[in-house]
CSV table of C-alpha atoms in Angstrom, one decimal:
chain,number,residue,atom,x,y,z
A,16,MET,CA,88.3,106.3,90.8
A,17,ALA,CA,88.8,102.8,92.2
A,18,SER,CA,90.8,99.6,91.9
A,19,THR,CA,87.9,97.6,90.5
A,20,GLY,CA,85.2,98.2,87.9
A,21,VAL,CA,82.4,97.5,90.4
A,22,ALA,CA,83.7,100.1,92.9
A,23,ALA,CA,84.4,102.6,90.1
A,24,PHE,CA,80.8,102.3,88.8
A,25,ALA,CA,79.4,102.9,92.2
A,26,LEU,CA,81.5,106.1,92.4
A,27,GLY,CA,80.6,107.2,88.8
A,28,GLY,CA,84.3,107.1,88.0
A,29,GLN,CA,86.8,104.9,86.3
A,30,THR,CA,89.4,102.3,87.4
A,31,LEU,CA,92.9,103.5,88.3
A,32,TYR,CA,94.3,101.3,85.5
A,33,SER,CA,92.2,102.9,82.8
A,34,PHE,CA,93.0,106.4,84.1
A,35,ALA,CA,96.7,105.8,84.0
A,36,ASP,CA,96.5,103.5,80.9
A,37,VAL,CA,99.1,101.1,82.3
A,38,GLY,CA,97.5,97.8,81.8
A,39,LEU,CA,98.2,95.7,85.0
A,40,GLY,CA,100.9,98.2,86.0
A,41,LYS,CA,103.5,95.4,86.4
A,42,GLY,CA,107.1,95.3,85.3
A,43,ARG,CA,110.1,97.6,85.2
A,44,LYS,CA,109.4,101.3,85.9
A,45,ASN,CA,111.2,102.6,82.9
A,46,GLU,CA,109.4,100.2,80.6
A,47,LEU,CA,106.1,101.3,82.0
A,48,LEU,CA,107.1,105.0,81.6
A,49,SER,CA,107.9,104.3,77.9
A,50,PHE,CA,104.6,102.6,77.5
A,51,ILE,CA,102.5,105.4,79.0
A,52,LEU,CA,104.3,108.1,77.1
A,53,LYS,CA,102.8,106.7,74.0
A,54,SER,CA,99.3,107.5,75.3
A,55,ASN,CA,98.8,111.3,74.9
A,56,LYS,CA,95.5,111.0,76.8
A,57,ALA,CA,97.0,109.3,79.8
A,58,VAL,CA,99.9,111.8,80.0
A,59,ASP,CA,97.4,114.7,79.7
A,60,ARG,CA,95.2,113.3,82.5
A,61,LEU,CA,98.2,112.9,84.8
A,62,LYS,CA,99.5,116.4,84.0
A,63,ARG,CA,96.2,118.1,84.6
A,64,ALA,CA,95.3,116.1,87.8
A,65,LYS,CA,95.5,118.1,91.0
A,66,ALA,CA,94.1,115.4,93.2
A,67,LEU,CA,93.2,111.7,92.9
A,68,ALA,CA,90.5,110.1,95.0
A,69,ILE,CA,90.9,106.3,95.0
A,70,ASP,CA,88.5,103.8,96.7
A,71,GLU,CA,89.3,100.2,97.5
A,72,ILE,CA,93.0,100.9,98.0
A,73,ASN,CA,93.2,97.6,99.8
A,74,MET,CA,93.2,95.9,96.3
A,75,ILE,CA,96.2,97.9,95.1
A,76,ASP,CA,99.5,96.1,95.8
A,77,GLY,CA,102.6,97.8,97.0
A,78,GLU,CA,104.6,97.4,93.7
A,79,LEU,CA,101.8,98.9,91.6
A,80,PHE,CA,101.4,101.8,94.1
A,81,ASP,CA,105.2,102.5,93.8
A,82,ASN,CA,105.1,102.2,90.0
A,83,LEU,CA,102.2,104.6,89.7
A,84,LYS,CA,104.0,107.1,92.0
A,85,PHE,CA,107.1,106.8,89.8
A,86,LEU,CA,105.0,107.5,86.6
A,87,ALA,CA,103.3,110.5,88.0
A,88,SER,CA,106.5,112.0,89.4
A,89,SER,CA,108.3,111.4,86.1
A,90,ILE,CA,105.6,112.9,83.9
A,91,HIS,CA,105.7,116.0,86.2
A,92,ASN,CA,109.5,116.0,86.1
A,93,SER,CA,109.6,116.1,89.9
A,94,GLU,CA,110.9,112.8,91.1
A,95,PRO,CA,111.7,114.0,94.7
A,96,THR,CA,108.1,115.1,95.1
A,97,PRO,CA,105.7,112.2,95.7
A,98,TRP,CA,103.3,111.8,92.8
A,99,GLY,CA,104.6,115.0,91.1
A,100,GLY,CA,102.7,117.1,93.5
A,101,ILE,CA,99.3,115.4,92.9
A,102,GLN,CA,97.3,115.1,96.2
A,103,LEU,CA,96.1,111.6,96.9
A,104,ILE,CA,93.0,110.8,98.9
A,105,VAL,CA,92.5,107.1,99.3
A,106,SER,CA,90.1,104.9,101.3
A,107,GLY,CA,89.7,101.2,101.9
A,108,ASP,CA,89.7,98.4,104.4
A,109,PHE,CA,92.8,96.2,104.4
A,110,PHE,CA,90.9,93.5,106.2
A,111,GLN,CA,88.7,93.0,103.2
A,112,LEU,CA,89.7,91.8,99.7
A,113,SER,CA,93.4,91.8,99.2
A,114,PRO,CA,95.3,92.5,96.0
A,115,ILE,CA,95.0,89.7,93.4
A,116,ASN,CA,98.3,88.0,92.5
A,117,ALA,CA,100.5,90.5,94.3
A,118,PRO,CA,104.0,89.7,92.8
A,119,ASN,CA,105.9,90.3,96.1
A,120,PRO,CA,104.6,88.9,99.4
A,121,ARG,CA,106.8,91.4,101.2
A,122,ASN,CA,105.2,94.2,99.3
A,123,GLU,CA,101.6,92.9,99.1
A,124,PHE,CA,99.6,95.8,100.3
A,125,ALA,CA,99.8,99.5,99.3
A,126,PHE,CA,100.8,100.6,102.8
A,127,GLU,CA,103.9,98.3,102.4
A,128,SER,CA,105.1,100.3,99.4
A,129,ALA,CA,108.2,102.4,99.6
A,130,CYS,CA,106.3,105.6,99.0
A,131,TRP,CA,103.3,105.2,101.3
A,132,GLU,CA,104.5,107.2,104.3
A,133,LYS,CA,105.9,110.0,102.0
A,134,THR,CA,102.6,110.2,100.2
A,135,PHE,CA,100.3,110.9,103.1
A,136,ASP,CA,100.6,113.6,105.7
A,137,VAL,CA,97.4,112.4,107.4
A,138,GLN,CA,96.2,108.8,107.9
A,139,MET,CA,92.9,108.1,109.7
A,140,GLU,CA,91.1,105.0,111.0
A,141,LEU,CA,87.3,105.0,111.1
A,142,THR,CA,86.1,103.2,114.2
A,143,HIS,CA,82.4,104.0,114.6
A,144,VAL,CA,80.0,101.4,113.3
A,145,TYR,CA,76.8,102.9,111.7
A,146,ARG,CA,75.1,99.8,110.2
A,147,GLN,CA,74.6,97.9,113.5
A,148,SER,CA,73.7,99.2,116.9
A,149,ASP,CA,73.9,95.9,118.9
A,150,SER,CA,77.3,96.1,120.7
A,151,GLU,CA,77.7,92.4,121.1
A,152,LEU,CA,77.0,91.8,117.4
A,153,ILE,CA,79.5,94.5,116.5
A,154,ASP,CA,82.1,92.7,118.6
A,155,PHE,CA,81.4,89.4,116.8
A,156,LEU,CA,81.6,91.0,113.4
A,157,GLU,CA,84.8,92.7,114.3
A,158,GLY,CA,86.2,89.3,115.4
A,159,ILE,CA,85.2,87.8,112.0
A,160,ARG,CA,86.8,90.8,110.3
A,161,ARG,CA,90.1,90.1,112.1
A,162,GLY,CA,89.9,86.3,111.9
A,163,GLN,CA,89.7,86.0,115.7
A,164,VAL,CA,86.4,84.1,116.3
A,165,ASP,CA,85.9,81.1,118.5
A,166,ARG,CA,83.7,78.9,116.3
A,167,ASP,CA,82.6,76.8,119.3
A,168,ASN,CA,81.2,79.8,121.1
A,169,LYS,CA,77.5,79.3,121.5
A,170,LYS,CA,76.7,83.0,121.3
A,171,PHE,CA,78.6,83.1,118.0
A,172,GLN,CA,76.5,80.1,116.7
A,173,ARG,CA,73.3,81.8,117.7
A,174,PHE,CA,74.2,84.9,115.7
A,175,LEU,CA,74.8,82.7,112.7
A,176,LEU,CA,71.9,80.3,113.0
A,177,GLY,CA,69.3,82.4,114.8
A,178,THR,CA,68.4,83.5,118.3
A,179,THR,CA,66.4,80.5,119.6
A,180,SER,CA,67.8,77.3,120.9
A,181,ASP,CA,65.5,75.3,118.6
A,182,ASN,CA,67.3,76.7,115.6
A,183,LEU,CA,70.6,75.2,116.8
A,184,SER,CA,69.2,71.7,116.4
A,185,ARG,CA,67.5,72.1,113.1
A,186,ASP,CA,68.8,71.0,109.7
A,187,GLN,CA,71.6,73.4,108.8
A,188,ASN,CA,70.4,73.4,105.2
A,189,ASP,CA,67.3,75.1,106.4
A,190,ILE,CA,68.9,77.8,108.5
A,191,GLU,CA,72.5,78.6,107.6
A,192,THR,CA,73.7,81.6,105.7
A,193,ARG,CA,76.8,81.0,103.7
A,194,LEU,CA,79.1,83.8,102.4
A,195,PHE,CA,81.5,83.5,99.5
A,196,PRO,CA,83.9,86.0,97.9
A,197,ARG,CA,83.3,84.8,94.4
A,198,THR,CA,79.9,85.2,92.6
A,199,ASP,CA,80.4,81.9,90.7
A,200,ASP,CA,80.2,80.1,94.1
A,201,VAL,CA,77.2,82.1,95.2
A,202,ARG,CA,75.3,81.2,92.1
A,203,ARG,CA,76.2,77.6,92.4
A,204,VAL,CA,75.0,77.3,96.0
A,205,ASN,CA,71.8,79.3,95.2
A,206,HIS,CA,71.0,76.9,92.4
A,207,GLU,CA,71.6,73.9,94.7
A,208,ARG,CA,69.3,75.4,97.3
A,209,LEU,CA,66.5,76.1,94.9
A,210,LYS,CA,66.7,72.4,93.8
A,211,TYR,CA,66.6,71.3,97.4
A,212,LEU,CA,63.4,73.3,98.1
A,213,GLY,CA,61.7,71.3,95.3
A,214,LYS,CA,59.2,74.1,94.4
A,215,GLU,CA,58.4,75.7,91.1
A,216,VAL,CA,61.1,78.1,90.1
A,217,VAL,CA,59.9,81.5,88.8
A,218,ARG,CA,62.2,83.6,86.6
A,219,PHE,CA,62.4,87.4,86.3
A,220,ASN,CA,64.4,88.9,83.5
A,221,VAL,CA,66.0,92.3,84.0
A,222,VAL,CA,65.0,95.3,81.9
A,223,ASP,CA,67.6,98.1,82.0
A,224,LYS,CA,66.7,101.7,80.9
A,225,GLY,CA,68.9,104.8,80.6
A,226,SER,CA,71.5,106.5,78.5
A,227,LEU,CA,74.0,104.3,76.7
A,228,PRO,CA,77.1,105.2,78.7
A,229,TRP,CA,75.4,104.2,82.0
A,230,LEU,CA,74.0,101.0,80.4
A,231,ASN,CA,77.5,100.0,79.3
A,232,GLN,CA,78.7,100.4,82.9
A,233,LEU,CA,76.1,97.8,84.1
A,234,LYS,CA,78.4,95.0,83.0
A,235,TYR,CA,80.6,95.8,86.0
A,236,LEU,CA,77.8,95.0,88.4
A,237,ILE,CA,77.4,91.6,90.1
A,238,ALA,CA,73.6,91.5,89.7
A,239,PRO,CA,72.5,88.7,87.2
A,240,ASP,CA,70.4,89.4,84.2
A,241,GLU,CA,67.9,86.8,85.4
A,242,LEU,CA,66.6,86.2,88.9
A,243,LYS,CA,65.5,82.7,89.8
A,244,ILE,CA,63.4,82.3,92.9
A,245,CYS,CA,60.8,80.0,94.4
A,246,GLU,CA,58.5,79.7,97.4
A,247,GLY,CA,60.5,79.2,100.6
A,248,ALA,CA,63.7,80.7,99.2
A,249,ARG,CA,65.5,83.2,101.4
A,250,VAL,CA,66.0,86.7,100.0
A,251,MET,CA,68.7,89.1,101.4
A,252,LEU,CA,68.2,92.8,101.2
A,253,ILE,CA,71.5,94.2,100.0
A,254,LYS,CA,70.5,97.9,99.9
A,255,THR,CA,69.7,99.4,103.3
A,256,PRO,CA,66.7,101.8,103.3
A,257,ILE,CA,67.8,105.2,104.6
A,258,LYS,CA,65.2,105.1,107.3
A,259,GLN,CA,66.6,101.9,108.7
A,260,LEU,CA,70.3,103.0,108.7
A,261,GLY,CA,71.8,102.3,112.0
A,262,SER,CA,69.0,99.9,113.1
């Protein structure tokens, strides 16, 4: 399972919220327990669970993590034992998207929860980069990830704008790549860039095929139902071919 619908779809699972049937999981612990006890399916899922694998743990705030631990322990009638004996396997990158509207700044991330250290016997940090092989590029990307980048660094600019000195003097509208965390902003800028190119826009409509349960899950994806493109538009490959992995 995962913290978001997109991540859960990629795993072929469900969100943590729907698994526990706790809504947003906010509020007093005893009130949440009374609420979940009304859902026989949620109680049964928690009672039968031996292990929970959760992706995108970085988007689960500390209060929610503590609340879920309390619910699991209470349903298993074993409050001293974290999560009622359920094994937790979580993954995520706390430098990426953070929890949305975390109620307590001092308890913003899951690792700041009261139960984090008691929950995990083993914690590991993955350090080897597989998607890039250029060590200098890896260092720059790590700097961006940690927010420790010198924007005036010429090498940094070349990585953003291209590898030739000519590119640095060209119109930025022609060469820059802009990144946004929200799809609405991405679509707005893409629309503006297509208008800027001034070419005929060609539209491609999506056709989805498959069994109904999987088709219903497509609503969690960020891919639009219609692709608009024109001559001169830049296209980014977002799925890495297996043969090119590590190149």
